[in-house]
Amino acid sequence: RMKLTDVKGTCAAFFWYFNDTQEIDIEFLSQEFDHDNGIYPINLVVQSKKSLEAGYDASKTGSFKRVRLDFDPTDAFHEYRFDYLPGQVLFYADGKLLARMKGGDMPSSGGHLILQHWSNGNPLWSGGPPKEDATVTVSFVKAYFNSSNSERQSQLVQQCHKSSEETSGCAIYDSDNDEIDNAAASTRRVAQENFVCVLVVGLIMPFLQLSHIFLVV
């Protein structure tokens, strides 16, 4: 959940990354925002082998969509999300489905979640650099690991007790102190971090190692 900058010349992004041919992106280019005409595009991208063949230009493939939001993302907090599932990726804004991408070009590996706000002066993408401070404010990030495979669930529980290992992970639940339903907890493992953070141009948030996720920002 975040509020974007209205200062021209930056790229605000949160994305999942394994390598240059397995990447899921949601990116906002502030130079594309047109307040006078109420135009606020969001760029939805899955980088694949086809985008590599096109010179890392996913817009020349079927896994790139630029969708106009029906709200101003710079005047309030809004929730952005993608669901990374086997063979498909779904993108949402405030719970509304924006795009569905599917097929053999979709990722199939585990990777990292990254939040980023940057500018390199490229007129074809980020624009800028901005002429004044540009900030993006993030109120929370939630990442959910869901699996109906009992073996995968058991593996996650075991990893929770191996905190010294690089692949360790535990379920971290909402901090509202509500009683956790044990039945639901047995079928859903949640990795979550609640925070308020200001992303200044060039700041990269820490990585989270996840696979097959629902990501809500």
mmCIF file with all atom_site columns, C-alpha atoms in Angstrom:
data_model
loop_
_atom_site.group_PDB
_atom_site.id
_atom_site.type_symbol
_atom_site.label_atom_id
_atom_site.label_alt_id
_atom_site.label_comp_id
_atom_site.label_asym_id
_atom_site.label_entity_id
_atom_site.label_seq_id
_atom_site.pdbx_PDB_ins_code
_atom_site.Cartn_x
_atom_site.Cartn_y
_atom_site.Cartn_z
_atom_site.occupancy
_atom_site.B_iso_or_equiv
_atom_site.pdbx_formal_charge
_atom_site.auth_seq_id
_atom_site.auth_comp_id
_atom_site.auth_asym_id
_atom_site.auth_atom_id
_atom_site.pdbx_PDB_model_num
ATOM 1   C CA . ARG A 1 1   ? 0.000  0.000   0.000   1.00 0.00 ? 1   ARG A CA 1
ATOM 2   C CA . MET A 1 2   ? 1.648  3.207   -1.085  1.00 0.00 ? 2   MET A CA 1
ATOM 3   C CA . LYS A 1 3   ? 1.333  6.805   -2.154  1.00 0.00 ? 3   LYS A CA 1
ATOM 4   C CA . LEU A 1 4   ? 3.302  7.820   -5.223  1.00 0.00 ? 4   LEU A CA 1
ATOM 5   C CA . THR A 1 5   ? 5.202  10.983  -6.045  1.00 0.00 ? 5   THR A CA 1
ATOM 6   C CA . ASP A 1 6   ? 3.827  13.620  -8.402  1.00 0.00 ? 6   ASP A CA 1
ATOM 7   C CA . VAL A 1 7   ? 7.328  14.948  -9.126  1.00 0.00 ? 7   VAL A CA 1
ATOM 8   C CA . LYS A 1 8   ? 8.270  14.226  -12.730 1.00 0.00 ? 8   LYS A CA 1
ATOM 9   C CA . GLY A 1 9   ? 11.273 12.090  -13.555 1.00 0.00 ? 9   GLY A CA 1
ATOM 10  C CA . THR A 1 10  ? 11.308 8.938   -11.403 1.00 0.00 ? 10  THR A CA 1
ATOM 11  C CA . CYS A 1 11  ? 10.387 5.272   -11.598 1.00 0.00 ? 11  CYS A CA 1
ATOM 12  C CA . ALA A 1 12  ? 8.655  3.752   -8.577  1.00 0.00 ? 12  ALA A CA 1
ATOM 13  C CA . ALA A 1 13  ? 8.598  -0.015  -8.652  1.00 0.00 ? 13  ALA A CA 1
ATOM 14  C CA . PHE A 1 14  ? 7.995  -3.126  -6.675  1.00 0.00 ? 14  PHE A CA 1
ATOM 15  C CA . PHE A 1 15  ? 8.865  -6.373  -8.314  1.00 0.00 ? 15  PHE A CA 1
ATOM 16  C CA . TRP A 1 16  ? 9.789  -10.009 -7.962  1.00 0.00 ? 16  TRP A CA 1
ATOM 17  C CA . TYR A 1 17  ? 13.145 -11.077 -9.393  1.00 0.00 ? 17  TYR A CA 1
ATOM 18  C CA . PHE A 1 18  ? 14.909 -14.372 -10.042 1.00 0.00 ? 18  PHE A CA 1
ATOM 19  C CA . ASN A 1 19  ? 16.954 -13.382 -13.095 1.00 0.00 ? 19  ASN A CA 1
ATOM 20  C CA . ASP A 1 20  ? 16.635 -11.213 -16.195 1.00 0.00 ? 20  ASP A CA 1
ATOM 21  C CA . THR A 1 21  ? 14.258 -13.677 -17.865 1.00 0.00 ? 21  THR A CA 1
ATOM 22  C CA . GLN A 1 22  ? 12.134 -14.410 -14.779 1.00 0.00 ? 22  GLN A CA 1
ATOM 23  C CA . GLU A 1 23  ? 10.898 -11.129 -13.346 1.00 0.00 ? 23  GLU A CA 1
ATOM 24  C CA . ILE A 1 24  ? 7.502  -9.637  -12.443 1.00 0.00 ? 24  ILE A CA 1
ATOM 25  C CA . ASP A 1 25  ? 7.252  -5.833  -12.391 1.00 0.00 ? 25  ASP A CA 1
ATOM 26  C CA . ILE A 1 26  ? 4.772  -3.174  -11.387 1.00 0.00 ? 26  ILE A CA 1
ATOM 27  C CA . GLU A 1 27  ? 6.264  0.198   -12.298 1.00 0.00 ? 27  GLU A CA 1
ATOM 28  C CA . PHE A 1 28  ? 5.040  3.788   -12.194 1.00 0.00 ? 28  PHE A CA 1
ATOM 29  C CA . LEU A 1 29  ? 6.709  6.453   -14.317 1.00 0.00 ? 29  LEU A CA 1
ATOM 30  C CA . SER A 1 30  ? 5.876  9.840   -12.850 1.00 0.00 ? 30  SER A CA 1
ATOM 31  C CA . GLN A 1 31  ? 6.551  11.575  -16.170 1.00 0.00 ? 31  GLN A CA 1
ATOM 32  C CA . GLU A 1 32  ? 3.534  9.696   -17.591 1.00 0.00 ? 32  GLU A CA 1
ATOM 33  C CA . PHE A 1 33  ? 1.112  11.129  -15.029 1.00 0.00 ? 33  PHE A CA 1
ATOM 34  C CA . ASP A 1 34  ? -1.169 13.816  -16.536 1.00 0.00 ? 34  ASP A CA 1
ATOM 35  C CA . HIS A 1 35  ? -3.113 15.533  -13.749 1.00 0.00 ? 35  HIS A CA 1
ATOM 36  C CA . ASP A 1 36  ? -4.902 17.915  -16.125 1.00 0.00 ? 36  ASP A CA 1
ATOM 37  C CA . ASN A 1 37  ? -6.468 15.042  -18.055 1.00 0.00 ? 37  ASN A CA 1
ATOM 38  C CA . GLY A 1 38  ? -6.666 12.508  -15.230 1.00 0.00 ? 38  GLY A CA 1
ATOM 39  C CA . ILE A 1 39  ? -4.303 10.020  -16.895 1.00 0.00 ? 39  ILE A CA 1
ATOM 40  C CA . TYR A 1 40  ? -2.352 7.736   -14.553 1.00 0.00 ? 40  TYR A CA 1
ATOM 41  C CA . PRO A 1 41  ? -0.740 4.725   -16.266 1.00 0.00 ? 41  PRO A CA 1
ATOM 42  C CA . ILE A 1 42  ? 0.637  1.689   -14.459 1.00 0.00 ? 42  ILE A CA 1
ATOM 43  C CA . ASN A 1 43  ? 3.141  -0.552  -16.271 1.00 0.00 ? 43  ASN A CA 1
ATOM 44  C CA . LEU A 1 44  ? 2.662  -4.294  -15.735 1.00 0.00 ? 44  LEU A CA 1
ATOM 45  C CA . VAL A 1 45  ? 5.547  -6.422  -16.946 1.00 0.00 ? 45  VAL A CA 1
ATOM 46  C CA . VAL A 1 46  ? 6.758  -10.013 -16.963 1.00 0.00 ? 46  VAL A CA 1
ATOM 47  C CA . GLN A 1 47  ? 10.331 -10.226 -18.232 1.00 0.00 ? 47  GLN A CA 1
ATOM 48  C CA . SER A 1 48  ? 10.959 -13.479 -20.103 1.00 0.00 ? 48  SER A CA 1
ATOM 49  C CA . LYS A 1 49  ? 13.220 -15.094 -22.683 1.00 0.00 ? 49  LYS A CA 1
ATOM 50  C CA . LYS A 1 50  ? 11.186 -13.313 -25.347 1.00 0.00 ? 50  LYS A CA 1
ATOM 51  C CA . SER A 1 51  ? 11.914 -9.925  -23.804 1.00 0.00 ? 51  SER A CA 1
ATOM 52  C CA . LEU A 1 52  ? 15.606 -10.881 -23.702 1.00 0.00 ? 52  LEU A CA 1
ATOM 53  C CA . GLU A 1 53  ? 15.450 -11.649 -27.425 1.00 0.00 ? 53  GLU A CA 1
ATOM 54  C CA . ALA A 1 54  ? 13.805 -8.237  -27.943 1.00 0.00 ? 54  ALA A CA 1
ATOM 55  C CA . GLY A 1 55  ? 16.712 -6.483  -26.234 1.00 0.00 ? 55  GLY A CA 1
ATOM 56  C CA . TYR A 1 56  ? 15.132 -6.534  -22.767 1.00 0.00 ? 56  TYR A CA 1
ATOM 57  C CA . ASP A 1 57  ? 12.130 -4.667  -24.163 1.00 0.00 ? 57  ASP A CA 1
ATOM 58  C CA . ALA A 1 58  ? 9.074  -6.470  -22.818 1.00 0.00 ? 58  ALA A CA 1
ATOM 59  C CA . SER A 1 59  ? 6.778  -4.001  -24.611 1.00 0.00 ? 59  SER A CA 1
ATOM 60  C CA . LYS A 1 60  ? 7.544  -5.964  -27.779 1.00 0.00 ? 60  LYS A CA 1
ATOM 61  C CA . THR A 1 61  ? 6.158  -9.149  -26.227 1.00 0.00 ? 61  THR A CA 1
ATOM 62  C CA . GLY A 1 62  ? 2.778  -10.324 -24.975 1.00 0.00 ? 62  GLY A CA 1
ATOM 63  C CA . SER A 1 63  ? 3.782  -9.914  -21.320 1.00 0.00 ? 63  SER A CA 1
ATOM 64  C CA . PHE A 1 64  ? 3.635  -6.122  -21.118 1.00 0.00 ? 64  PHE A CA 1
ATOM 65  C CA . LYS A 1 65  ? 0.546  -4.028  -20.423 1.00 0.00 ? 65  LYS A CA 1
ATOM 66  C CA . ARG A 1 66  ? 0.132  -0.330  -19.689 1.00 0.00 ? 66  ARG A CA 1
ATOM 67  C CA . VAL A 1 67  ? -3.188 0.199   -17.905 1.00 0.00 ? 67  VAL A CA 1
ATOM 68  C CA . ARG A 1 68  ? -4.786 3.493   -16.883 1.00 0.00 ? 68  ARG A CA 1
ATOM 69  C CA . LEU A 1 69  ? -5.759 3.667   -13.232 1.00 0.00 ? 69  LEU A CA 1
ATOM 70  C CA . ASP A 1 70  ? -9.165 5.153   -12.412 1.00 0.00 ? 70  ASP A CA 1
ATOM 71  C CA . PHE A 1 71  ? -7.725 7.171   -9.516  1.00 0.00 ? 71  PHE A CA 1
ATOM 72  C CA . ASP A 1 72  ? -4.856 9.573   -8.832  1.00 0.00 ? 72  ASP A CA 1
ATOM 73  C CA . PRO A 1 73  ? -2.122 7.446   -7.199  1.00 0.00 ? 73  PRO A CA 1
ATOM 74  C CA . THR A 1 74  ? -0.330 10.553  -5.888  1.00 0.00 ? 74  THR A CA 1
ATOM 75  C CA . ASP A 1 75  ? -3.103 11.992  -3.702  1.00 0.00 ? 75  ASP A CA 1
ATOM 76  C CA . ALA A 1 76  ? -3.692 9.054   -1.312  1.00 0.00 ? 76  ALA A CA 1
ATOM 77  C CA . PHE A 1 77  ? -2.590 5.547   -0.379  1.00 0.00 ? 77  PHE A CA 1
ATOM 78  C CA . HIS A 1 78  ? -3.707 2.728   -2.661  1.00 0.00 ? 78  HIS A CA 1
ATOM 79  C CA . GLU A 1 79  ? -3.131 -1.007  -2.623  1.00 0.00 ? 79  GLU A CA 1
ATOM 80  C CA . TYR A 1 80  ? -1.218 -2.676  -5.464  1.00 0.00 ? 80  TYR A CA 1
ATOM 81  C CA . ARG A 1 81  ? -0.859 -6.414  -5.781  1.00 0.00 ? 81  ARG A CA 1
ATOM 82  C CA . PHE A 1 82  ? 0.241  -9.242  -7.978  1.00 0.00 ? 82  PHE A CA 1
ATOM 83  C CA . ASP A 1 83  ? -0.465 -12.949 -7.608  1.00 0.00 ? 83  ASP A CA 1
ATOM 84  C CA . TYR A 1 84  ? 2.357  -15.178 -8.834  1.00 0.00 ? 84  TYR A CA 1
ATOM 85  C CA . LEU A 1 85  ? 0.854  -18.590 -9.532  1.00 0.00 ? 85  LEU A CA 1
ATOM 86  C CA . PRO A 1 86  ? 2.027  -21.595 -11.562 1.00 0.00 ? 86  PRO A CA 1
ATOM 87  C CA . GLY A 1 87  ? 1.745  -20.575 -15.197 1.00 0.00 ? 87  GLY A CA 1
ATOM 88  C CA . GLN A 1 88  ? 0.141  -17.182 -14.649 1.00 0.00 ? 88  GLN A CA 1
ATOM 89  C CA . VAL A 1 89  ? 0.478  -13.774 -13.020 1.00 0.00 ? 89  VAL A CA 1
ATOM 90  C CA . LEU A 1 90  ? -2.462 -11.558 -12.033 1.00 0.00 ? 90  LEU A CA 1
ATOM 91  C CA . PHE A 1 91  ? -2.160 -7.818  -11.335 1.00 0.00 ? 91  PHE A CA 1
ATOM 92  C CA . TYR A 1 92  ? -4.536 -5.748  -9.164  1.00 0.00 ? 92  TYR A CA 1
ATOM 93  C CA . ALA A 1 93  ? -5.063 -2.207  -7.899  1.00 0.00 ? 93  ALA A CA 1
ATOM 94  C CA . ASP A 1 94  ? -7.356 -1.696  -4.897  1.00 0.00 ? 94  ASP A CA 1
ATOM 95  C CA . GLY A 1 95  ? -8.674 -5.222  -5.409  1.00 0.00 ? 95  GLY A CA 1
ATOM 96  C CA . LYS A 1 96  ? -9.597 -4.635  -9.078  1.00 0.00 ? 96  LYS A CA 1
ATOM 97  C CA . LEU A 1 97  ? -8.082 -7.038  -11.593 1.00 0.00 ? 97  LEU A CA 1
ATOM 98  C CA . LEU A 1 98  ? -6.028 -5.036  -14.091 1.00 0.00 ? 98  LEU A CA 1
ATOM 99  C CA . ALA A 1 99  ? -4.412 -7.797  -16.144 1.00 0.00 ? 99  ALA A CA 1
ATOM 100 C CA . ARG A 1 100 ? -3.842 -11.521 -16.345 1.00 0.00 ? 100 ARG A CA 1
ATOM 101 C CA . MET A 1 101 ? -0.762 -12.944 -18.049 1.00 0.00 ? 101 MET A CA 1
ATOM 102 C CA . LYS A 1 102 ? -0.340 -16.651 -18.599 1.00 0.00 ? 102 LYS A CA 1
ATOM 103 C CA . GLY A 1 103 ? 1.527  -19.239 -20.593 1.00 0.00 ? 103 GLY A CA 1
ATOM 104 C CA . GLY A 1 104 ? 5.036  -20.566 -21.021 1.00 0.00 ? 104 GLY A CA 1
ATOM 105 C CA . ASP A 1 105 ? 6.671  -17.154 -20.550 1.00 0.00 ? 105 ASP A CA 1
ATOM 106 C CA . MET A 1 106 ? 5.634  -16.939 -16.907 1.00 0.00 ? 106 MET A CA 1
ATOM 107 C CA . PRO A 1 107 ? 8.259  -17.438 -14.155 1.00 0.00 ? 107 PRO A CA 1
ATOM 108 C CA . SER A 1 108 ? 8.743  -20.827 -12.551 1.00 0.00 ? 108 SER A CA 1
ATOM 109 C CA . SER A 1 109 ? 11.428 -20.239 -9.897  1.00 0.00 ? 109 SER A CA 1
ATOM 110 C CA . GLY A 1 110 ? 11.738 -18.703 -6.463  1.00 0.00 ? 110 GLY A CA 1
ATOM 111 C CA . GLY A 1 111 ? 13.100 -15.179 -6.200  1.00 0.00 ? 111 GLY A CA 1
ATOM 112 C CA . HIS A 1 112 ? 13.260 -11.916 -4.257  1.00 0.00 ? 112 HIS A CA 1
ATOM 113 C CA . LEU A 1 113 ? 10.797 -9.096  -3.591  1.00 0.00 ? 113 LEU A CA 1
ATOM 114 C CA . ILE A 1 114 ? 12.253 -5.643  -4.174  1.00 0.00 ? 114 ILE A CA 1
ATOM 115 C CA . LEU A 1 115 ? 10.880 -2.120  -3.643  1.00 0.00 ? 115 LEU A CA 1
ATOM 116 C CA . GLN A 1 116 ? 12.689 0.614   -5.495  1.00 0.00 ? 116 GLN A CA 1
ATOM 117 C CA . HIS A 1 117 ? 12.434 4.310   -6.360  1.00 0.00 ? 117 HIS A CA 1
ATOM 118 C CA . TRP A 1 118 ? 15.014 5.604   -8.815  1.00 0.00 ? 118 TRP A CA 1
ATOM 119 C CA . SER A 1 119 ? 15.945 7.814   -11.742 1.00 0.00 ? 119 SER A CA 1
ATOM 120 C CA . ASN A 1 120 ? 18.762 7.608   -14.258 1.00 0.00 ? 120 ASN A CA 1
ATOM 121 C CA . GLY A 1 121 ? 17.741 10.413  -16.602 1.00 0.00 ? 121 GLY A CA 1
ATOM 122 C CA . ASN A 1 122 ? 16.657 8.029   -19.390 1.00 0.00 ? 122 ASN A CA 1
ATOM 123 C CA . PRO A 1 123 ? 13.964 9.941   -21.346 1.00 0.00 ? 123 PRO A CA 1
ATOM 124 C CA . LEU A 1 124 ? 12.511 6.644   -22.605 1.00 0.00 ? 124 LEU A CA 1
ATOM 125 C CA . TRP A 1 125 ? 11.739 5.318   -19.105 1.00 0.00 ? 125 TRP A CA 1
ATOM 126 C CA . SER A 1 126 ? 12.387 7.044   -15.780 1.00 0.00 ? 126 SER A CA 1
ATOM 127 C CA . GLY A 1 127 ? 12.834 10.512  -17.264 1.00 0.00 ? 127 GLY A CA 1
ATOM 128 C CA . GLY A 1 128 ? 14.432 13.081  -15.028 1.00 0.00 ? 128 GLY A CA 1
ATOM 129 C CA . PRO A 1 129 ? 16.421 13.363  -12.974 1.00 0.00 ? 129 PRO A CA 1
ATOM 130 C CA . PRO A 1 130 ? 13.755 15.180  -10.924 1.00 0.00 ? 130 PRO A CA 1
ATOM 131 C CA . LYS A 1 131 ? 14.221 18.888  -10.241 1.00 0.00 ? 131 LYS A CA 1
ATOM 132 C CA . GLU A 1 132 ? 13.154 18.531  -6.603  1.00 0.00 ? 132 GLU A CA 1
ATOM 133 C CA . ASP A 1 133 ? 12.921 15.870  -3.906  1.00 0.00 ? 133 ASP A CA 1
ATOM 134 C CA . ALA A 1 134 ? 10.654 13.010  -4.982  1.00 0.00 ? 134 ALA A CA 1
ATOM 135 C CA . THR A 1 135 ? 9.353  10.524  -2.426  1.00 0.00 ? 135 THR A CA 1
ATOM 136 C CA . VAL A 1 136 ? 7.144  7.465   -2.423  1.00 0.00 ? 136 VAL A CA 1
ATOM 137 C CA . THR A 1 137 ? 5.581  6.514   0.908   1.00 0.00 ? 137 THR A CA 1
ATOM 138 C CA . VAL A 1 138 ? 4.858  2.851   1.677   1.00 0.00 ? 138 VAL A CA 1
ATOM 139 C CA . SER A 1 139 ? 2.470  2.070   4.543   1.00 0.00 ? 139 SER A CA 1
ATOM 140 C CA . PHE A 1 140 ? 2.738  -1.726  4.437   1.00 0.00 ? 140 PHE A CA 1
ATOM 141 C CA . VAL A 1 141 ? 3.925  -4.731  2.460   1.00 0.00 ? 141 VAL A CA 1
ATOM 142 C CA . LYS A 1 142 ? 2.376  -8.193  2.763   1.00 0.00 ? 142 LYS A CA 1
ATOM 143 C CA . ALA A 1 143 ? 3.662  -11.342 1.095   1.00 0.00 ? 143 ALA A CA 1
ATOM 144 C CA . TYR A 1 144 ? 1.693  -14.573 1.329   1.00 0.00 ? 144 TYR A CA 1
ATOM 145 C CA . PHE A 1 145 ? 2.979  -18.069 0.593   1.00 0.00 ? 145 PHE A CA 1
ATOM 146 C CA . ASN A 1 146 ? 0.069  -20.384 -0.250  1.00 0.00 ? 146 ASN A CA 1
ATOM 147 C CA . SER A 1 147 ? 0.312  -24.067 -1.076  1.00 0.00 ? 147 SER A CA 1
ATOM 148 C CA . SER A 1 148 ? -2.179 -26.928 -1.014  1.00 0.00 ? 148 SER A CA 1
ATOM 149 C CA . ASN A 1 149 ? 0.740  -29.367 -1.028  1.00 0.00 ? 149 ASN A CA 1
ATOM 150 C CA . SER A 1 150 ? 1.028  -30.800 2.497   1.00 0.00 ? 150 SER A CA 1
ATOM 151 C CA . GLU A 1 151 ? 4.713  -31.611 1.957   1.00 0.00 ? 151 GLU A CA 1
ATOM 152 C CA . ARG A 1 152 ? 5.480  -27.967 1.122   1.00 0.00 ? 152 ARG A CA 1
ATOM 153 C CA . GLN A 1 153 ? 3.593  -26.841 4.240   1.00 0.00 ? 153 GLN A CA 1
ATOM 154 C CA . SER A 1 154 ? 5.577  -29.280 6.373   1.00 0.00 ? 154 SER A CA 1
ATOM 155 C CA . GLN A 1 155 ? 8.848  -28.057 4.881   1.00 0.00 ? 155 GLN A CA 1
ATOM 156 C CA . LEU A 1 156 ? 8.018  -24.461 5.808   1.00 0.00 ? 156 LEU A CA 1
ATOM 157 C CA . VAL A 1 157 ? 7.274  -25.434 9.413   1.00 0.00 ? 157 VAL A CA 1
ATOM 158 C CA . GLN A 1 158 ? 10.590 -27.286 9.631   1.00 0.00 ? 158 GLN A CA 1
ATOM 159 C CA . GLN A 1 159 ? 12.485 -24.329 8.169   1.00 0.00 ? 159 GLN A CA 1
ATOM 160 C CA . CYS A 1 160 ? 11.099 -22.112 10.920  1.00 0.00 ? 160 CYS A CA 1
ATOM 161 C CA . HIS A 1 161 ? 13.183 -24.032 13.451  1.00 0.00 ? 161 HIS A CA 1
ATOM 162 C CA . LYS A 1 162 ? 16.392 -23.695 11.427  1.00 0.00 ? 162 LYS A CA 1
ATOM 163 C CA . SER A 1 163 ? 16.998 -20.001 11.935  1.00 0.00 ? 163 SER A CA 1
ATOM 164 C CA . SER A 1 164 ? 20.708 -20.352 11.256  1.00 0.00 ? 164 SER A CA 1
ATOM 165 C CA . GLU A 1 165 ? 20.092 -21.528 7.694   1.00 0.00 ? 165 GLU A CA 1
ATOM 166 C CA . GLU A 1 166 ? 19.793 -19.146 4.767   1.00 0.00 ? 166 GLU A CA 1
ATOM 167 C CA . THR A 1 167 ? 16.523 -20.757 3.635   1.00 0.00 ? 167 THR A CA 1
ATOM 168 C CA . SER A 1 168 ? 14.792 -20.521 7.014   1.00 0.00 ? 168 SER A CA 1
ATOM 169 C CA . GLY A 1 169 ? 11.367 -18.925 7.197   1.00 0.00 ? 169 GLY A CA 1
ATOM 170 C CA . CYS A 1 170 ? 8.433  -18.611 9.602   1.00 0.00 ? 170 CYS A CA 1
ATOM 171 C CA . ALA A 1 171 ? 4.818  -17.546 9.518   1.00 0.00 ? 171 ALA A CA 1
ATOM 172 C CA . ILE A 1 172 ? 4.460  -13.944 10.751  1.00 0.00 ? 172 ILE A CA 1
ATOM 173 C CA . TYR A 1 173 ? 0.871  -12.926 11.352  1.00 0.00 ? 173 TYR A CA 1
ATOM 174 C CA . ASP A 1 174 ? -0.943 -9.593  11.469  1.00 0.00 ? 174 ASP A CA 1
ATOM 175 C CA . SER A 1 175 ? -0.176 -7.552  14.576  1.00 0.00 ? 175 SER A CA 1
ATOM 176 C CA . ASP A 1 176 ? -3.810 -6.823  15.512  1.00 0.00 ? 176 ASP A CA 1
ATOM 177 C CA . ASN A 1 177 ? -3.730 -9.495  18.265  1.00 0.00 ? 177 ASN A CA 1
ATOM 178 C CA . ASP A 1 178 ? -6.790 -11.263 16.889  1.00 0.00 ? 178 ASP A CA 1
ATOM 179 C CA . GLU A 1 179 ? -6.985 -14.951 17.708  1.00 0.00 ? 179 GLU A CA 1
ATOM 180 C CA . ILE A 1 180 ? -5.454 -16.963 14.891  1.00 0.00 ? 180 ILE A CA 1
ATOM 181 C CA . ASP A 1 181 ? -7.691 -19.634 13.452  1.00 0.00 ? 181 ASP A CA 1
ATOM 182 C CA . ASN A 1 182 ? -5.660 -22.833 13.724  1.00 0.00 ? 182 ASN A CA 1
ATOM 183 C CA . ALA A 1 183 ? -7.373 -24.421 10.760  1.00 0.00 ? 183 ALA A CA 1
ATOM 184 C CA . ALA A 1 184 ? -6.562 -21.469 8.541   1.00 0.00 ? 184 ALA A CA 1
ATOM 185 C CA . ALA A 1 185 ? -3.028 -21.283 9.898   1.00 0.00 ? 185 ALA A CA 1
ATOM 186 C CA . SER A 1 186 ? -2.418 -24.890 8.910   1.00 0.00 ? 186 SER A CA 1
ATOM 187 C CA . THR A 1 187 ? -3.131 -24.138 5.246   1.00 0.00 ? 187 THR A CA 1
ATOM 188 C CA . ARG A 1 188 ? -1.664 -20.654 4.940   1.00 0.00 ? 188 ARG A CA 1
ATOM 189 C CA . ARG A 1 189 ? 1.829  -19.509 5.789   1.00 0.00 ? 189 ARG A CA 1
ATOM 190 C CA . VAL A 1 190 ? 2.278  -15.790 5.872   1.00 0.00 ? 190 VAL A CA 1
ATOM 191 C CA . ALA A 1 191 ? 5.462  -13.761 5.635   1.00 0.00 ? 191 ALA A CA 1
ATOM 192 C CA . GLN A 1 192 ? 4.593  -10.172 6.428   1.00 0.00 ? 192 GLN A CA 1
ATOM 193 C CA . GLU A 1 193 ? 6.239  -6.953  7.392   1.00 0.00 ? 193 GLU A CA 1
ATOM 194 C CA . ASN A 1 194 ? 4.201  -3.944  8.544   1.00 0.00 ? 194 ASN A CA 1
ATOM 195 C CA . PHE A 1 195 ? 5.901  -0.584  8.366   1.00 0.00 ? 195 PHE A CA 1
ATOM 196 C CA . VAL A 1 196 ? 5.709  2.976   7.142   1.00 0.00 ? 196 VAL A CA 1
ATOM 197 C CA . CYS A 1 197 ? 8.648  3.907   4.948   1.00 0.00 ? 197 CYS A CA 1
ATOM 198 C CA . VAL A 1 198 ? 9.585  6.765   2.652   1.00 0.00 ? 198 VAL A CA 1
ATOM 199 C CA . LEU A 1 199 ? 11.386 5.666   -0.516  1.00 0.00 ? 199 LEU A CA 1
ATOM 200 C CA . VAL A 1 200 ? 13.739 8.355   -1.751  1.00 0.00 ? 200 VAL A CA 1
ATOM 201 C CA . VAL A 1 201 ? 15.139 8.125   -5.288  1.00 0.00 ? 201 VAL A CA 1
ATOM 202 C CA . GLY A 1 202 ? 17.774 5.372   -5.347  1.00 0.00 ? 202 GLY A CA 1
ATOM 203 C CA . LEU A 1 203 ? 16.761 3.634   -2.095  1.00 0.00 ? 203 LEU A CA 1
ATOM 204 C CA . ILE A 1 204 ? 16.386 -0.143  -2.372  1.00 0.00 ? 204 ILE A CA 1
ATOM 205 C CA . MET A 1 205 ? 14.500 -2.033  0.303   1.00 0.00 ? 205 MET A CA 1
ATOM 206 C CA . PRO A 1 206 ? 15.866 -5.310  1.764   1.00 0.00 ? 206 PRO A CA 1
ATOM 207 C CA . PHE A 1 207 ? 15.181 -8.520  -0.114  1.00 0.00 ? 207 PHE A CA 1
ATOM 208 C CA . LEU A 1 208 ? 12.763 -11.281 0.860   1.00 0.00 ? 208 LEU A CA 1
ATOM 209 C CA . GLN A 1 209 ? 13.252 -14.801 -0.511  1.00 0.00 ? 209 GLN A CA 1
ATOM 210 C CA . LEU A 1 210 ? 9.904  -16.238 -1.616  1.00 0.00 ? 210 LEU A CA 1
ATOM 211 C CA . SER A 1 211 ? 8.371  -18.532 -4.210  1.00 0.00 ? 211 SER A CA 1
ATOM 212 C CA . HIS A 1 212 ? 4.818  -18.586 -5.615  1.00 0.00 ? 212 HIS A CA 1
ATOM 213 C CA . ILE A 1 213 ? 3.477  -15.570 -3.786  1.00 0.00 ? 213 ILE A CA 1
ATOM 214 C CA . PHE A 1 214 ? 0.625  -13.147 -3.431  1.00 0.00 ? 214 PHE A CA 1
ATOM 215 C CA . LEU A 1 215 ? 2.179  -9.702  -3.052  1.00 0.00 ? 215 LEU A CA 1
ATOM 216 C CA . VAL A 1 216 ? 0.181  -6.771  -1.720  1.00 0.00 ? 216 VAL A CA 1
ATOM 217 C CA . VAL A 1 217 ? 1.677  -3.306  -1.385  1.00 0.00 ? 217 VAL A CA 1
#
